[in-house]
Amino acid sequence: MKNLFIVFDGMDGCGKSTQLSMLHDYLFKMDKRIRILSTREPTFGKYGMKIRKMLATHVDPYSDSDILLNLYIKDREEHLENLVKPFLSNHDGNISIILCDRYYYSTIAYQHTQGVELNKVIKLNKKFIKPDLAIILDLHPETALKRISKERAEEKFEKLAFMKELRKNFHDLKELLSDNIVYVDTSGSEDETFEKVKKKVGKLLKSLD
Ligand code: TYD
């Protein structure tokens, strides 16, 4: 059985962390042979922490695009080498599954929305391993912002005009990349969304039998 690398991505407030944790619990219970690890980008390593500081203090979503691009790439290099690749290289007869909250789909969509040339961002991410499945959660930015403001203060990228452009850039990813990307609408309840997520993941698991 092949090990699996599954990514959840999408704009802030789309509900990806909740869906990821629901999928984690579901897969863990489904089969005793499944080893499962959930992780996220930005990480809590040295580059990830720099990013987090910038996101919490910046007001303008368009500022520092190249600095951020560079930090996200460095953070990803470290994340893959230290955690993702070692976990996926385990072939002891069990099934290893990594669920990753954000990946290069975020870099392409966000940093391009910030103004970095699309081809430049895509090129810088070419060297990274391709996930087996990318689930991009989709929602109206207005609804996403409402969900965020109920929970916490808004961060750097959480501004309506920016998010409208960002949504379009996430939509374009399927055409631009040769990755296994699926879009899931998250305007319904958490359970309704999870039913859709389960179907997409079920298809992937079946294809491995
Ligand atoms: P977020 O998922 O909000 O982190 P957490 O929930 O752990 O606090 O991610 C932080 C922000 O970083 C989010 O607004 C999206 C942005 N981002 C990019 O702009 N480029 C990237 O490559 C990544 C991974 C994230």
PDB file of C-alpha atoms and ligand atoms in Angstrom:
ATOM      1  CA  MET A   1       0.000   0.000   0.000  1.00  0.00           C
ATOM      2  CA  LYS A   2       1.263   3.440  -0.923  1.00  0.00           C
ATOM      3  CA  ASN A   3       1.735   6.106   1.719  1.00  0.00           C
ATOM      4  CA  LEU A   4      -0.381   9.195   1.228  1.00  0.00           C
ATOM      5  CA  PHE A   5       0.176  12.933   1.350  1.00  0.00           C
ATOM      6  CA  ILE A   6      -3.105  14.869   1.500  1.00  0.00           C
ATOM      7  CA  VAL A   7      -3.316  18.671   1.633  1.00  0.00           C
ATOM      8  CA  PHE A   8      -6.143  20.931   2.733  1.00  0.00           C
ATOM      9  CA  ASP A   9      -5.970  24.476   1.428  1.00  0.00           C
ATOM     10  CA  GLY A  10      -8.104  27.538   0.798  1.00  0.00           C
ATOM     11  CA  MET A  11      -8.657  31.080   2.037  1.00  0.00           C
ATOM     12  CA  ASP A  12      -8.661  32.001   5.717  1.00  0.00           C
ATOM     13  CA  GLY A  13     -11.995  31.186   7.350  1.00  0.00           C
ATOM     14  CA  CYS A  14     -12.840  28.390   4.862  1.00  0.00           C
ATOM     15  CA  GLY A  15     -12.850  25.781   7.644  1.00  0.00           C
ATOM     16  CA  LYS A  16      -9.867  23.691   6.581  1.00  0.00           C
ATOM     17  CA  SER A  17      -8.454  23.110  10.074  1.00  0.00           C
ATOM     18  CA  THR A  18     -11.792  21.702  11.272  1.00  0.00           C
ATOM     19  CA  GLN A  19     -12.179  19.457   8.232  1.00  0.00           C
ATOM     20  CA  LEU A  20      -8.603  18.259   8.550  1.00  0.00           C
ATOM     21  CA  SER A  21      -9.088  17.301  12.159  1.00  0.00           C
ATOM     22  CA  MET A  22     -12.396  15.521  11.353  1.00  0.00           C
ATOM     23  CA  LEU A  23     -10.626  13.546   8.631  1.00  0.00           C
ATOM     24  CA  HIS A  24      -7.761  12.720  10.978  1.00  0.00           C
ATOM     25  CA  ASP A  25     -10.151  11.187  13.536  1.00  0.00           C
ATOM     26  CA  TYR A  26     -12.138   9.377  10.856  1.00  0.00           C
ATOM     27  CA  LEU A  27      -9.090   7.750   9.221  1.00  0.00           C
ATOM     28  CA  PHE A  28      -7.531   6.880  12.565  1.00  0.00           C
ATOM     29  CA  LYS A  29     -10.647   4.931  13.554  1.00  0.00           C
ATOM     30  CA  MET A  30     -11.176   3.412  10.123  1.00  0.00           C
ATOM     31  CA  ASP A  31      -8.240   1.019   9.994  1.00  0.00           C
ATOM     32  CA  LYS A  32      -5.754  -0.050  12.668  1.00  0.00           C
ATOM     33  CA  ARG A  33      -2.985  -0.216  10.067  1.00  0.00           C
ATOM     34  CA  ILE A  34      -3.203   3.533   9.423  1.00  0.00           C
ATOM     35  CA  ARG A  35      -0.484   5.735  10.957  1.00  0.00           C
ATOM     36  CA  ILE A  36      -1.592   9.296  10.640  1.00  0.00           C
ATOM     37  CA  LEU A  37       0.133  12.620  11.158  1.00  0.00           C
ATOM     38  CA  SER A  38      -1.422  16.075  10.888  1.00  0.00           C
ATOM     39  CA  THR A  39       0.810  19.041  10.313  1.00  0.00           C
ATOM     40  CA  ARG A  40       0.645  22.627   9.055  1.00  0.00           C
ATOM     41  CA  GLU A  41       2.362  25.412   7.175  1.00  0.00           C
ATOM     42  CA  PRO A  42       3.544  27.889   8.211  1.00  0.00           C
ATOM     43  CA  THR A  43       5.277  25.623  10.722  1.00  0.00           C
ATOM     44  CA  PHE A  44       6.528  26.498  14.173  1.00  0.00           C
ATOM     45  CA  GLY A  45      10.175  26.350  13.017  1.00  0.00           C
ATOM     46  CA  LYS A  46      12.430  29.398  12.728  1.00  0.00           C
ATOM     47  CA  TYR A  47      11.041  30.593   9.379  1.00  0.00           C
ATOM     48  CA  GLY A  48       7.451  29.786  10.292  1.00  0.00           C
ATOM     49  CA  MET A  49       7.701  31.801  13.494  1.00  0.00           C
ATOM     50  CA  LYS A  50       9.051  34.807  11.564  1.00  0.00           C
ATOM     51  CA  ILE A  51       6.073  34.543   9.227  1.00  0.00           C
ATOM     52  CA  ARG A  52       3.587  34.302  12.099  1.00  0.00           C
ATOM     53  CA  LYS A  53       4.987  37.460  13.654  1.00  0.00           C
ATOM     54  CA  MET A  54       4.639  39.363  10.389  1.00  0.00           C
ATOM     55  CA  LEU A  55       1.067  38.165   9.828  1.00  0.00           C
ATOM     56  CA  ALA A  56      -0.071  39.248  13.271  1.00  0.00           C
ATOM     57  CA  THR A  57       1.406  42.756  13.075  1.00  0.00           C
ATOM     58  CA  HIS A  58       0.960  43.779   9.410  1.00  0.00           C
ATOM     59  CA  VAL A  59      -2.054  45.732   8.250  1.00  0.00           C
ATOM     60  CA  ASP A  60      -1.476  45.986   4.495  1.00  0.00           C
ATOM     61  CA  PRO A  61      -2.104  42.613   2.757  1.00  0.00           C
ATOM     62  CA  TYR A  62       0.063  43.632  -0.221  1.00  0.00           C
ATOM     63  CA  SER A  63       3.259  44.498   1.676  1.00  0.00           C
ATOM     64  CA  ASP A  64       6.474  42.440   1.876  1.00  0.00           C
ATOM     65  CA  SER A  65       5.450  39.955  -0.817  1.00  0.00           C
ATOM     66  CA  ASP A  66       8.987  38.897  -1.753  1.00  0.00           C
ATOM     67  CA  ILE A  67      10.173  38.592   1.843  1.00  0.00           C
ATOM     68  CA  LEU A  68       7.175  36.412   2.640  1.00  0.00           C
ATOM     69  CA  LEU A  69       7.593  34.341  -0.515  1.00  0.00           C
ATOM     70  CA  ASN A  70      11.160  33.585   0.467  1.00  0.00           C
ATOM     71  CA  LEU A  71      10.178  32.687   4.037  1.00  0.00           C
ATOM     72  CA  TYR A  72       7.343  30.368   2.973  1.00  0.00           C
ATOM     73  CA  ILE A  73       9.709  28.536   0.610  1.00  0.00           C
ATOM     74  CA  LYS A  74      12.406  28.136   3.288  1.00  0.00           C
ATOM     75  CA  ASP A  75       9.794  27.001   5.808  1.00  0.00           C
ATOM     76  CA  ARG A  76       8.512  24.395   3.317  1.00  0.00           C
ATOM     77  CA  GLU A  77      12.010  23.067   2.602  1.00  0.00           C
ATOM     78  CA  GLU A  78      12.574  22.556   6.309  1.00  0.00           C
ATOM     79  CA  HIS A  79       9.122  21.048   6.860  1.00  0.00           C
ATOM     80  CA  LEU A  80       9.544  18.497   4.071  1.00  0.00           C
ATOM     81  CA  GLU A  81      13.042  17.445   5.083  1.00  0.00           C
ATOM     82  CA  ASN A  82      12.428  17.232   8.827  1.00  0.00           C
ATOM     83  CA  LEU A  83       8.918  15.869   9.007  1.00  0.00           C
ATOM     84  CA  VAL A  84       7.008  15.040   5.836  1.00  0.00           C
ATOM     85  CA  LYS A  85       9.572  12.994   3.892  1.00  0.00           C
ATOM     86  CA  PRO A  86      10.800  10.918   6.870  1.00  0.00           C
ATOM     87  CA  PHE A  87       7.203  10.089   7.817  1.00  0.00           C
ATOM     88  CA  LEU A  88       6.251   9.073   4.275  1.00  0.00           C
ATOM     89  CA  SER A  89       9.382   7.006   3.727  1.00  0.00           C
ATOM     90  CA  ASN A  90       8.212   4.448   6.271  1.00  0.00           C
ATOM     91  CA  HIS A  91       7.271   1.181   4.541  1.00  0.00           C
ATOM     92  CA  ASP A  92       6.684  -1.275   7.366  1.00  0.00           C
ATOM     93  CA  GLY A  93       3.432  -2.705   6.005  1.00  0.00           C
ATOM     94  CA  ASN A  94       1.308  -0.055   7.665  1.00  0.00           C
ATOM     95  CA  ILE A  95      -0.261   2.848   5.794  1.00  0.00           C
ATOM     96  CA  SER A  96       1.247   6.242   6.571  1.00  0.00           C
ATOM     97  CA  ILE A  97      -0.947   9.246   5.844  1.00  0.00           C
ATOM     98  CA  ILE A  98       0.074  12.887   6.275  1.00  0.00           C
ATOM     99  CA  LEU A  99      -2.608  15.550   6.395  1.00  0.00           C
ATOM    100  CA  CYS A 100      -1.112  18.982   5.791  1.00  0.00           C
ATOM    101  CA  ASP A 101      -2.933  22.239   6.514  1.00  0.00           C
ATOM    102  CA  ARG A 102      -1.753  24.507   3.640  1.00  0.00           C
ATOM    103  CA  TYR A 103       1.018  23.834   1.146  1.00  0.00           C
ATOM    104  CA  TYR A 104       2.349  25.377  -2.065  1.00  0.00           C
ATOM    105  CA  TYR A 105      -1.216  26.054  -3.240  1.00  0.00           C
ATOM    106  CA  SER A 106      -1.282  28.825  -0.618  1.00  0.00           C
ATOM    107  CA  THR A 107       2.014  30.268  -1.811  1.00  0.00           C
ATOM    108  CA  ILE A 108       0.851  30.355  -5.415  1.00  0.00           C
ATOM    109  CA  ALA A 109      -2.557  31.830  -4.584  1.00  0.00           C
ATOM    110  CA  TYR A 110      -1.582  34.255  -1.789  1.00  0.00           C
ATOM    111  CA  GLN A 111       1.775  35.545  -2.974  1.00  0.00           C
ATOM    112  CA  HIS A 112       0.448  35.979  -6.517  1.00  0.00           C
ATOM    113  CA  THR A 113      -2.494  37.923  -5.063  1.00  0.00           C
ATOM    114  CA  GLN A 114       0.119  40.024  -3.269  1.00  0.00           C
ATOM    115  CA  GLY A 115       1.564  40.885  -6.666  1.00  0.00           C
ATOM    116  CA  VAL A 116       4.375  38.390  -7.229  1.00  0.00           C
ATOM    117  CA  GLU A 117       4.486  37.184 -10.830  1.00  0.00           C
ATOM    118  CA  LEU A 118       2.627  33.879 -11.185  1.00  0.00           C
ATOM    119  CA  ASN A 119       5.350  32.032 -13.104  1.00  0.00           C
ATOM    120  CA  LYS A 120       7.947  33.017 -10.552  1.00  0.00           C
ATOM    121  CA  VAL A 121       5.941  31.525  -7.663  1.00  0.00           C
ATOM    122  CA  ILE A 122       5.125  28.358  -9.599  1.00  0.00           C
ATOM    123  CA  LYS A 123       8.774  27.880 -10.595  1.00  0.00           C
ATOM    124  CA  LEU A 124      10.009  28.210  -7.016  1.00  0.00           C
ATOM    125  CA  ASN A 125       7.591  25.498  -5.901  1.00  0.00           C
ATOM    126  CA  LYS A 126       8.312  23.021  -8.706  1.00  0.00           C
ATOM    127  CA  LYS A 127      10.949  21.148  -6.668  1.00  0.00           C
ATOM    128  CA  PHE A 128       8.567  20.188  -3.856  1.00  0.00           C
ATOM    129  CA  ILE A 129       6.851  16.798  -3.697  1.00  0.00           C
ATOM    130  CA  LYS A 130       3.396  16.634  -5.230  1.00  0.00           C
ATOM    131  CA  PRO A 131       0.588  15.647  -2.860  1.00  0.00           C
ATOM    132  CA  ASP A 132      -1.610  12.640  -3.763  1.00  0.00           C
ATOM    133  CA  LEU A 133      -4.657  14.824  -3.243  1.00  0.00           C
ATOM    134  CA  ALA A 134      -5.251  18.531  -2.637  1.00  0.00           C
ATOM    135  CA  ILE A 135      -8.648  19.472  -1.229  1.00  0.00           C
ATOM    136  CA  ILE A 136      -9.252  23.176  -1.742  1.00  0.00           C
ATOM    137  CA  LEU A 137     -12.134  24.448   0.344  1.00  0.00           C
ATOM    138  CA  ASP A 138     -14.164  27.162  -1.298  1.00  0.00           C
ATOM    139  CA  LEU A 139     -16.419  29.797   0.188  1.00  0.00           C
ATOM    140  CA  HIS A 140     -17.653  33.372  -0.471  1.00  0.00           C
ATOM    141  CA  PRO A 141     -15.078  35.729   1.079  1.00  0.00           C
ATOM    142  CA  GLU A 142     -17.866  37.639   2.845  1.00  0.00           C
ATOM    143  CA  THR A 143     -18.916  34.456   4.668  1.00  0.00           C
ATOM    144  CA  ALA A 144     -15.307  33.565   5.458  1.00  0.00           C
ATOM    145  CA  LEU A 145     -14.734  37.002   7.004  1.00  0.00           C
ATOM    146  CA  LYS A 146     -17.902  36.706   9.100  1.00  0.00           C
ATOM    147  CA  ARG A 147     -16.689  33.356  10.449  1.00  0.00           C
ATOM    148  CA  ILE A 148     -13.257  34.783  11.276  1.00  0.00           C
ATOM    149  CA  SER A 149     -14.555  37.898  13.052  1.00  0.00           C
ATOM    150  CA  LYS A 150     -16.640  35.734  15.386  1.00  0.00           C
ATOM    151  CA  GLU A 151     -13.503  33.961  16.585  1.00  0.00           C
ATOM    152  CA  ARG A 152     -10.598  36.408  16.629  1.00  0.00           C
ATOM    153  CA  ALA A 153      -9.032  39.625  15.310  1.00  0.00           C
ATOM    154  CA  GLU A 154      -8.379  39.731  11.559  1.00  0.00           C
ATOM    155  CA  GLU A 155      -4.835  39.133  10.253  1.00  0.00           C
ATOM    156  CA  LYS A 156      -2.840  40.571   7.361  1.00  0.00           C
ATOM    157  CA  PHE A 157      -4.575  38.792   4.464  1.00  0.00           C
ATOM    158  CA  GLU A 158      -8.090  38.902   5.868  1.00  0.00           C
ATOM    159  CA  LYS A 159      -9.450  41.852   3.855  1.00  0.00           C
ATOM    160  CA  LEU A 160     -12.400  41.558   1.465  1.00  0.00           C
ATOM    161  CA  ALA A 161     -10.839  42.873  -1.775  1.00  0.00           C
ATOM    162  CA  PHE A 162      -7.736  40.741  -1.268  1.00  0.00           C
ATOM    163  CA  MET A 163      -9.817  37.654  -0.536  1.00  0.00           C
ATOM    164  CA  LYS A 164     -11.949  38.097  -3.662  1.00  0.00           C
ATOM    165  CA  GLU A 165      -8.834  38.040  -5.816  1.00  0.00           C
ATOM    166  CA  LEU A 166      -7.418  35.185  -3.751  1.00  0.00           C
ATOM    167  CA  ARG A 167     -10.509  33.072  -4.342  1.00  0.00           C
ATOM    168  CA  LYS A 168     -10.106  33.474  -8.096  1.00  0.00           C
ATOM    169  CA  ASN A 169      -6.436  32.533  -7.840  1.00  0.00           C
ATOM    170  CA  PHE A 170      -7.314  29.362  -5.915  1.00  0.00           C
ATOM    171  CA  HIS A 171      -9.885  28.522  -8.636  1.00  0.00           C
ATOM    172  CA  ASP A 172      -7.262  28.880 -11.358  1.00  0.00           C
ATOM    173  CA  LEU A 173      -4.877  26.379  -9.750  1.00  0.00           C
ATOM    174  CA  LYS A 174      -6.502  23.302 -11.269  1.00  0.00           C
ATOM    175  CA  GLU A 175      -5.891  24.617 -14.789  1.00  0.00           C
ATOM    176  CA  LEU A 176      -2.365  25.738 -14.014  1.00  0.00           C
ATOM    177  CA  LEU A 177      -0.988  22.666 -12.271  1.00  0.00           C
ATOM    178  CA  SER A 178      -1.056  18.981 -13.117  1.00  0.00           C
ATOM    179  CA  ASP A 179      -1.929  18.120  -9.489  1.00  0.00           C
ATOM    180  CA  ASN A 180      -4.873  16.074  -8.240  1.00  0.00           C
ATOM    181  CA  ILE A 181      -6.940  19.057  -7.052  1.00  0.00           C
ATOM    182  CA  VAL A 182     -10.568  18.895  -5.952  1.00  0.00           C
ATOM    183  CA  TYR A 183     -12.718  21.818  -4.821  1.00  0.00           C
ATOM    184  CA  VAL A 184     -15.222  21.466  -2.015  1.00  0.00           C
ATOM    185  CA  ASP A 185     -17.860  24.076  -1.222  1.00  0.00           C
ATOM    186  CA  THR A 186     -17.975  24.827   2.507  1.00  0.00           C
ATOM    187  CA  SER A 187     -20.985  27.116   2.710  1.00  0.00           C
ATOM    188  CA  GLY A 188     -23.063  24.400   4.426  1.00  0.00           C
ATOM    189  CA  SER A 189     -22.614  22.863   7.862  1.00  0.00           C
ATOM    190  CA  GLU A 190     -19.377  21.224   9.019  1.00  0.00           C
ATOM    191  CA  ASP A 191     -21.011  17.793   8.727  1.00  0.00           C
ATOM    192  CA  GLU A 192     -22.296  18.458   5.210  1.00  0.00           C
ATOM    193  CA  THR A 193     -18.832  19.537   4.125  1.00  0.00           C
ATOM    194  CA  PHE A 194     -17.259  16.524   5.778  1.00  0.00           C
ATOM    195  CA  GLU A 195     -19.520  14.162   3.803  1.00  0.00           C
ATOM    196  CA  LYS A 196     -18.091  15.695   0.615  1.00  0.00           C
ATOM    197  CA  VAL A 197     -14.528  15.443   1.922  1.00  0.00           C
ATOM    198  CA  LYS A 198     -15.035  11.784   2.837  1.00  0.00           C
ATOM    199  CA  LYS A 199     -16.233  11.029  -0.713  1.00  0.00           C
ATOM    200  CA  LYS A 200     -13.130  12.601  -2.276  1.00  0.00           C
ATOM    201  CA  VAL A 201     -10.779  10.786   0.085  1.00  0.00           C
ATOM    202  CA  GLY A 202     -12.710   7.522  -0.325  1.00  0.00           C
ATOM    203  CA  LYS A 203     -12.122   7.703  -4.076  1.00  0.00           C
ATOM    204  CA  LEU A 204      -8.396   8.115  -3.514  1.00  0.00           C
ATOM    205  CA  LEU A 205      -8.258   5.168  -1.098  1.00  0.00           C
ATOM    206  CA  LYS A 206     -10.213   2.974  -3.550  1.00  0.00           C
ATOM    207  CA  SER A 207      -7.844   3.804  -6.362  1.00  0.00           C
ATOM    208  CA  LEU A 208      -5.020   2.285  -4.281  1.00  0.00           C
ATOM    209  CA  ASP A 209      -6.674  -1.127  -3.740  1.00  0.00           C
TER     210      ASP A 209
HETATM  211  P1  TYD B   1      -3.018  29.950   8.703  1.00  0.00           P
HETATM  212  O1  TYD B   1      -3.554  28.729   8.066  1.00  0.00           O
HETATM  213  O2  TYD B   1      -3.956  31.038   9.056  1.00  0.00           O
HETATM  214  O3  TYD B   1      -2.155  29.542   9.971  1.00  0.00           O
HETATM  215  P2  TYD B   1      -2.671  29.173  11.440  1.00  0.00           P
HETATM  216  O4  TYD B   1      -4.117  28.777  11.331  1.00  0.00           O
HETATM  217  O5  TYD B   1      -1.757  28.052  11.860  1.00  0.00           O
HETATM  218  O6  TYD B   1      -2.452  30.435  12.237  1.00  0.00           O
HETATM  219  O7  TYD B   1      -1.856  30.506   7.737  1.00  0.00           O
HETATM  220  C1  TYD B   1      -1.277  31.732   7.966  1.00  0.00           C
HETATM  221  C2  TYD B   1      -1.416  32.659   6.791  1.00  0.00           C
HETATM  222  O8  TYD B   1      -0.333  32.456   5.871  1.00  0.00           O
HETATM  223  C3  TYD B   1      -2.686  32.572   5.980  1.00  0.00           C
HETATM  224  O9  TYD B   1      -3.249  33.868   5.886  1.00  0.00           O
HETATM  225  C4  TYD B   1      -2.226  32.151   4.611  1.00  0.00           C
HETATM  226  C5  TYD B   1      -0.812  32.573   4.543  1.00  0.00           C
HETATM  227  N1  TYD B   1       0.075  31.775   3.666  1.00  0.00           N
HETATM  228  C6  TYD B   1       0.650  32.364   2.549  1.00  0.00           C
HETATM  229  O10 TYD B   1       0.399  33.541   2.249  1.00  0.00           O
HETATM  230  N2  TYD B   1       1.525  31.630   1.785  1.00  0.00           N
HETATM  231  C7  TYD B   1       1.845  30.338   2.096  1.00  0.00           C
HETATM  232  O11 TYD B   1       2.664  29.712   1.395  1.00  0.00           O
HETATM  233  C8  TYD B   1       1.245  29.734   3.253  1.00  0.00           C
HETATM  234  C9  TYD B   1       1.600  28.324   3.639  1.00  0.00           C
HETATM  235  C10 TYD B   1       0.358  30.487   4.014  1.00  0.00           C
END
